[in-house]
Short mmCIF file of C-alpha atoms in Angstrom, two decimals:
data_model
loop_
_atom_site.label_atom_id
_atom_site.label_comp_id
_atom_site.label_asym_id
_atom_site.label_seq_id
_atom_site.Cartn_x
_atom_site.Cartn_y
_atom_site.Cartn_z
CA MET A 1 -17.96 15.83 5.93
CA ALA A 2 -17.80 12.76 7.21
CA ASP A 3 -21.72 11.13 6.52
CA GLU A 4 -20.62 12.58 2.95
CA LYS A 5 -18.08 9.87 3.07
CA GLU A 6 -19.45 7.44 4.30
CA LYS A 7 -22.67 7.57 2.17
CA LEU A 8 -19.54 7.68 -0.73
CA ILE A 9 -18.75 4.08 0.32
CA HIS A 10 -21.45 2.86 0.58
CA GLU A 11 -22.50 4.01 -2.59
CA THR A 12 -19.31 2.57 -4.10
CA ARG A 13 -20.26 -1.00 -2.70
CA LYS A 14 -23.95 -0.93 -3.71
CA ARG A 15 -23.71 -0.01 -6.73
CA PHE A 16 -20.43 -2.83 -7.58
CA THR A 17 -22.34 -5.48 -6.33
CA GLU A 18 -24.85 -4.63 -8.74
CA GLU A 19 -23.72 -3.49 -12.12
CA TYR A 20 -20.28 -5.65 -11.77
CA LEU A 21 -20.28 -8.61 -9.29
CA GLN A 22 -23.67 -10.01 -11.42
CA CYS A 23 -22.44 -9.99 -14.31
CA ASN A 24 -20.08 -11.83 -13.72
CA THR A 25 -17.56 -13.20 -9.91
CA SER A 26 -15.07 -15.02 -11.54
CA LYS A 27 -13.08 -12.47 -13.27
CA TYR A 28 -11.90 -11.05 -9.94
CA ASP A 29 -10.88 -12.61 -6.51
CA HIS A 30 -13.03 -13.72 -4.15
CA ARG A 31 -10.77 -12.52 -1.21
CA ASP A 32 -10.67 -8.56 -2.99
CA VAL A 33 -14.31 -8.66 -3.41
CA GLU A 34 -14.91 -9.15 0.01
CA ARG A 35 -12.28 -7.12 1.44
CA LEU A 36 -13.65 -4.64 -0.27
CA GLN A 37 -17.35 -4.79 1.27
CA LYS A 38 -15.52 -4.56 4.94
CA ASP A 39 -12.33 -2.23 4.42
CA ASP A 40 -13.64 1.55 4.54
CA ALA A 41 -10.05 2.42 3.65
CA TRP A 42 -9.69 0.97 1.10
CA VAL A 43 -12.83 2.05 -0.53
CA GLU A 44 -11.94 5.78 -0.30
CA SER A 45 -8.99 5.37 -1.83
CA TYR A 46 -9.59 4.65 -4.79
CA VAL A 47 -13.31 7.41 -4.32
CA TYR A 48 -10.80 9.95 -3.04
CA TRP A 49 -8.50 9.17 -6.16
CA ARG A 50 -11.46 9.78 -8.82
CA ARG A 51 -12.60 12.77 -7.28
CA ASN A 52 -15.53 11.21 -5.24
CA VAL A 53 -16.92 10.54 -9.12
CA VAL A 54 -18.29 6.73 -8.43
CA GLU A 55 -18.73 5.93 -11.61
CA ASP A 56 -15.52 6.78 -12.61
CA ALA A 57 -14.27 4.52 -9.36
CA LEU A 58 -16.38 1.38 -9.99
CA LYS A 59 -14.03 1.74 -13.31
CA MET A 60 -11.29 1.95 -11.45
CA ILE A 61 -11.88 -0.73 -8.95
CA ASP A 62 -12.78 -3.21 -11.78
CA GLU A 63 -9.63 -2.60 -13.53
CA SER A 64 -7.66 -2.68 -10.88
CA PHE A 65 -9.07 -6.17 -9.75
CA ARG A 66 -8.76 -7.88 -12.49
CA TRP A 67 -5.45 -6.94 -12.25
CA ARG A 68 -4.80 -8.33 -9.18
CA LYS A 69 -6.32 -11.69 -10.42
CA GLU A 70 -4.55 -11.90 -13.21
CA MET A 71 -1.52 -11.11 -11.12
CA ASN A 72 -2.55 -13.59 -7.62
CA VAL A 73 -1.08 -10.54 -6.61
CA ASN A 74 -2.87 -11.89 -3.06
CA ASP A 75 -0.52 -15.22 -3.43
CA LEU A 76 2.63 -13.65 -4.52
CA SER A 77 5.66 -14.24 -1.39
CA GLU A 78 9.31 -14.73 -1.83
CA SER A 79 7.97 -18.78 -2.41
CA VAL A 80 6.16 -18.77 -5.17
CA LEU A 81 8.53 -16.57 -7.38
CA PRO A 82 12.02 -17.04 -8.69
CA ARG A 83 14.83 -16.51 -6.63
CA TRP A 84 16.37 -14.28 -9.32
CA CYS A 85 13.84 -11.48 -8.93
CA PHE A 86 15.19 -11.69 -5.74
CA ASP A 87 18.57 -12.28 -5.72
CA VAL A 88 19.44 -9.60 -8.18
CA GLY A 89 18.42 -6.16 -6.10
CA ALA A 90 17.41 -4.66 -8.90
CA VAL A 91 14.23 -3.39 -6.89
CA TYR A 92 13.47 -3.26 -3.30
CA LEU A 93 12.23 -0.55 -0.05
CA HIS A 94 14.89 1.32 2.09
CA GLY A 95 15.15 4.50 3.94
CA TYR A 96 13.14 7.55 3.22
CA ASP A 97 12.80 10.63 1.45
CA LYS A 98 13.29 14.39 3.48
CA GLU A 99 9.25 14.35 3.48
CA GLY A 100 8.90 11.11 5.55
CA ASN A 101 8.48 8.76 2.41
CA LYS A 102 8.71 5.37 1.84
CA LEU A 103 11.76 5.24 -0.91
CA PHE A 104 10.90 2.36 -3.38
CA TRP A 105 14.43 1.96 -5.48
CA LEU A 106 14.66 0.65 -8.96
CA ARG A 107 18.64 -0.23 -10.21
CA VAL A 108 18.17 0.35 -13.39
CA LYS A 109 21.41 -0.94 -14.51
CA LEU A 110 20.71 -4.75 -12.86
CA HIS A 111 17.39 -4.92 -15.24
CA VAL A 112 18.18 -6.42 -18.73
CA ARG A 113 14.78 -6.38 -21.11
CA ASP A 114 13.90 -10.05 -21.89
CA ASN A 115 10.44 -10.49 -23.27
CA LYS A 116 10.64 -14.57 -21.68
CA THR A 117 11.24 -12.28 -17.80
CA ASN A 118 9.26 -10.04 -18.30
CA GLU A 119 5.85 -11.27 -16.55
CA ASP A 120 7.90 -12.36 -13.50
CA LYS A 121 9.29 -8.85 -13.18
CA LYS A 122 6.42 -6.98 -13.12
CA LYS A 123 5.39 -9.42 -10.23
CA CYS A 124 8.15 -8.54 -8.18
CA ILE A 125 7.37 -5.33 -7.98
CA ALA A 126 3.48 -6.53 -7.19
CA PHE A 127 4.63 -8.59 -4.41
CA TRP A 128 6.69 -5.22 -3.11
CA LEU A 129 3.87 -2.46 -3.42
CA GLU A 130 1.21 -5.39 -1.50
CA ARG A 131 3.34 -5.86 0.56
CA TYR A 132 4.24 -2.21 1.40
CA ALA A 133 0.24 -1.93 1.47
CA LYS A 134 -0.31 -4.70 3.83
CA ARG A 135 2.35 -3.20 5.78
CA GLU A 136 1.94 0.25 5.58
CA PRO A 137 -1.90 0.92 4.34
CA GLY A 138 -1.96 4.98 2.93
CA LYS A 139 1.74 5.49 3.67
CA LEU A 140 3.12 7.60 0.46
CA LEU A 141 6.28 6.00 -1.57
CA THR A 142 8.67 8.01 -3.25
CA VAL A 143 9.70 5.87 -6.26
CA VAL A 144 13.61 6.88 -6.83
CA PHE A 145 14.96 4.95 -10.37
CA ASP A 146 18.63 5.01 -9.57
CA MET A 147 19.69 5.00 -14.15
CA ALA A 148 23.64 5.47 -12.93
CA GLU A 149 25.87 3.21 -15.64
CA CYS A 150 22.77 2.25 -17.64
CA GLY A 151 22.78 1.19 -20.99
CA ILE A 152 20.67 1.22 -23.70
CA THR A 153 19.54 -3.09 -23.01
CA ASN A 154 18.25 -1.63 -19.49
CA ILE A 155 16.27 0.54 -20.89
CA ASP A 156 12.72 -0.68 -21.12
CA MET A 157 9.75 1.27 -21.97
CA ASP A 158 7.24 -1.34 -21.14
CA PHE A 159 8.60 -1.82 -17.75
CA VAL A 160 8.77 2.16 -17.13
CA ARG A 161 4.88 1.85 -17.91
CA PHE A 162 3.97 -0.37 -15.92
CA VAL A 163 5.31 0.69 -13.24
CA ILE A 164 3.73 4.45 -13.54
CA ASN A 165 0.41 2.25 -14.32
CA CYS A 166 1.22 0.15 -10.69
CA PHE A 167 0.51 4.00 -8.70
CA LYS A 168 -2.37 5.29 -11.15
CA ILE A 169 -4.80 2.51 -11.27
CA TYR A 170 -4.33 -0.50 -9.00
CA TYR A 171 -1.99 1.26 -5.88
CA PRO A 172 -4.13 4.41 -6.07
CA ARG A 173 -3.18 7.10 -3.19
CA TYR A 174 1.11 5.44 -3.09
CA LEU A 175 2.66 7.47 -5.32
CA SER A 176 4.86 10.88 -3.40
CA LYS A 177 7.25 11.37 -6.57
CA ILE A 178 8.98 10.05 -9.08
CA VAL A 179 12.75 11.08 -8.80
CA ILE A 180 14.63 10.00 -11.95
CA PHE A 181 18.28 9.71 -10.75
CA GLU A 182 20.66 10.72 -13.93
CA MET A 183 18.87 10.05 -16.97
CA PRO A 184 21.68 9.16 -19.74
CA TRP A 185 20.99 11.11 -22.66
CA ILE A 186 19.52 7.46 -24.77
CA MET A 187 16.66 8.26 -22.95
CA ASN A 188 16.19 11.91 -24.16
CA ALA A 189 13.42 10.91 -26.54
CA ALA A 190 11.23 8.13 -23.89
CA PHE A 191 10.66 11.07 -21.75
CA LYS A 192 8.38 12.79 -24.33
CA ILE A 193 6.57 9.14 -24.44
CA ILE A 194 6.59 9.39 -20.08
CA LYS A 195 5.43 12.99 -20.71
CA GLY A 196 2.46 11.66 -22.20
CA TRP A 197 1.47 8.39 -20.02
CA ILE A 198 0.76 10.84 -16.96
CA GLY A 199 0.38 13.65 -18.89
CA PRO A 200 1.24 17.27 -18.41
CA GLU A 201 -0.32 18.29 -15.05
CA ALA A 202 1.17 15.75 -13.45
CA ILE A 203 4.87 15.92 -14.20
CA ASN A 204 6.05 18.74 -11.04
CA MET A 205 6.13 14.58 -9.70
CA LEU A 206 8.85 13.98 -11.99
CA LYS A 207 11.87 14.68 -10.42
CA PHE A 208 14.96 14.63 -13.01
CA VAL A 209 18.09 14.68 -11.17
CA ASN A 210 22.12 14.50 -10.77
CA ARG A 211 24.19 13.49 -7.83
CA SER A 212 24.40 18.04 -6.75
CA GLU A 213 20.41 17.91 -7.21
CA ILE A 214 19.32 14.87 -5.93
CA GLN A 215 19.90 16.15 -1.98
CA GLU A 216 17.11 18.51 -2.49
CA TYR A 217 14.77 15.21 -2.20
CA ILE A 218 17.15 12.40 -0.60
CA SER A 219 19.29 13.10 1.97
CA ALA A 220 22.57 12.33 2.77
CA GLU A 221 22.21 9.31 4.89
CA TYR A 222 20.29 7.10 2.60
CA LEU A 223 21.96 7.53 -0.78
CA LEU A 224 24.75 4.79 -1.89
CA PRO A 225 27.96 6.64 -2.19
CA HIS A 226 27.86 6.37 -6.31
CA MET A 227 24.60 9.17 -5.34
CA GLY A 228 26.59 11.75 -2.93
CA GLY A 229 25.27 9.91 0.09
CA THR A 230 26.92 7.93 3.09
CA ASP A 231 24.56 5.15 3.37
CA PRO A 232 26.67 2.23 4.17
CA PHE A 233 23.15 0.05 3.15
CA LYS A 234 24.59 -3.50 0.73
CA TYR A 235 21.70 -5.44 -0.65
CA SER A 236 21.45 -8.76 0.13
CA TYR A 237 19.06 -12.17 0.13
CA PRO A 238 18.00 -13.70 2.04
CA PRO A 239 16.76 -11.83 4.20
CA LEU A 240 14.39 -9.57 2.97
CA PRO A 241 15.54 -5.86 2.91
CA ASP A 242 13.47 -3.73 5.39
CA ASP A 243 13.34 -0.85 7.97
CA ASP A 244 11.23 -1.24 10.71
CA PHE A 245 8.36 -0.29 8.31
CA GLN A 246 7.03 1.39 12.06
CA THR A 247 5.62 5.01 11.97
CA PRO A 248 7.57 7.56 13.03
CA MET A 249 7.46 9.59 15.86
CA CYS A 250 6.69 12.96 16.43
CA GLU A 251 9.70 14.31 17.98
CA ASN A 252 7.70 17.87 18.94
CA GLY A 253 5.14 15.69 20.37
CA PRO A 254 1.41 15.78 20.18
CA ALA A 255 0.52 18.86 19.44
CA SER A 256 3.02 19.44 16.59
CA CYS A 257 1.77 15.49 15.28
CA GLU A 258 -1.67 17.44 14.92
CA ASP A 259 -0.60 19.96 12.48
CA GLU A 260 1.37 17.59 10.96
CA LEU A 261 -1.45 15.69 9.96
CA GLU A 262 -3.34 18.95 8.89
CA ALA A 263 -0.53 19.53 6.66
CA LYS A 264 0.08 16.11 5.49
CA GLU A 265 -3.73 16.06 4.36
CA ASP A 266 -2.87 19.46 2.59
CA SER A 267 -0.30 17.76 0.67
CA GLU A 268 -2.30 14.87 -0.30
CA MET A 269 -5.01 16.71 -1.77
CA ASP A 270 -2.57 18.70 -3.57
CA ALA A 271 -1.06 15.66 -5.16
CA ARG A 272 -4.19 13.90 -6.05
CA ASP A 273 -5.16 17.40 -7.91
CA THR A 274 -1.89 16.75 -9.45
CA VAL A 275 -1.38 13.30 -10.00
CA ASP A 276 -5.98 13.23 -11.42
CA SER A 277 -3.90 13.69 -15.54
CA LEU A 278 -3.11 10.22 -14.76
CA SER A 279 -6.33 8.80 -16.37
CA PHE A 280 -6.88 7.36 -13.08
CA GLU A 281 -6.12 9.01 -10.78
CA GLU A 282 0.66 13.32 3.24
CA SER A 283 3.69 14.63 4.76
CA THR A 284 5.28 12.43 8.16
CA PRO A 285 8.15 13.87 10.45
CA LYS A 286 11.56 12.00 9.35
CA PRO A 287 12.54 8.80 10.73
CA LYS A 288 15.45 7.96 12.59
CA LYS A 289 17.11 5.74 10.42
CA VAL A 290 16.88 2.53 11.19
CA GLN A 291 19.90 -0.19 9.97
CA PRO A 292 18.67 -2.96 7.59
CA THR A 293 18.63 -6.15 8.88
#
């Protein structure tokens, strides 16, 4: 199995160099190209997500690398993004779901549809995902769309599609599930559109919940009061709201960790099969809560 994996990684690198790099190297960031040649796990993430079909993985890498250069992902930082992107608190990482996956929050009521700021908002999403991917490579995220108190001016289908595409193409093997809290009735028609983007086989990754249902996926200690939780967390900037970003320790010792690793690999395989319908297309023990900075 290991030999087969190494073979696929080698073939992917070789063909990417021959079929894509020799045509036009200027369309990619040289840092991404260099990383692809050195980081086996990164190459494997694309190959694995495309069911070990190298041809499909190459197309995915090409599209992902083009996007990364267009968005200047490698250079995104607090200093290059507008201050309001962080002040508003519409996007941040905080807490864990019941499977131990980091929570990626999108507070929809704080998002106002505006073509003039769309690019900065998308770069803000890319900033958070890249930051997480570098700190916790390969660890799943649960996306939470908190739609409480949002209105028609907050609904931005282009932005929703961008977020979905981030996990479909640009950050493979990172999506655990998408929890949508209190979707308003005005979104009923849009739901059909979202299903089309995701695909019928991946619908079970969408979890539509209200106050009485959300604790099936996220415990009260990581839910804000308006969601029926007890988390005292209040967003403020600076600094950026972070937990410790450290892999939780197994409470029952190394043997338990090995069992959990096997279960994690099985669940990851199920996730890949589900998300494969995304066009392009891991549970850790629940960590102890860390008070935000």
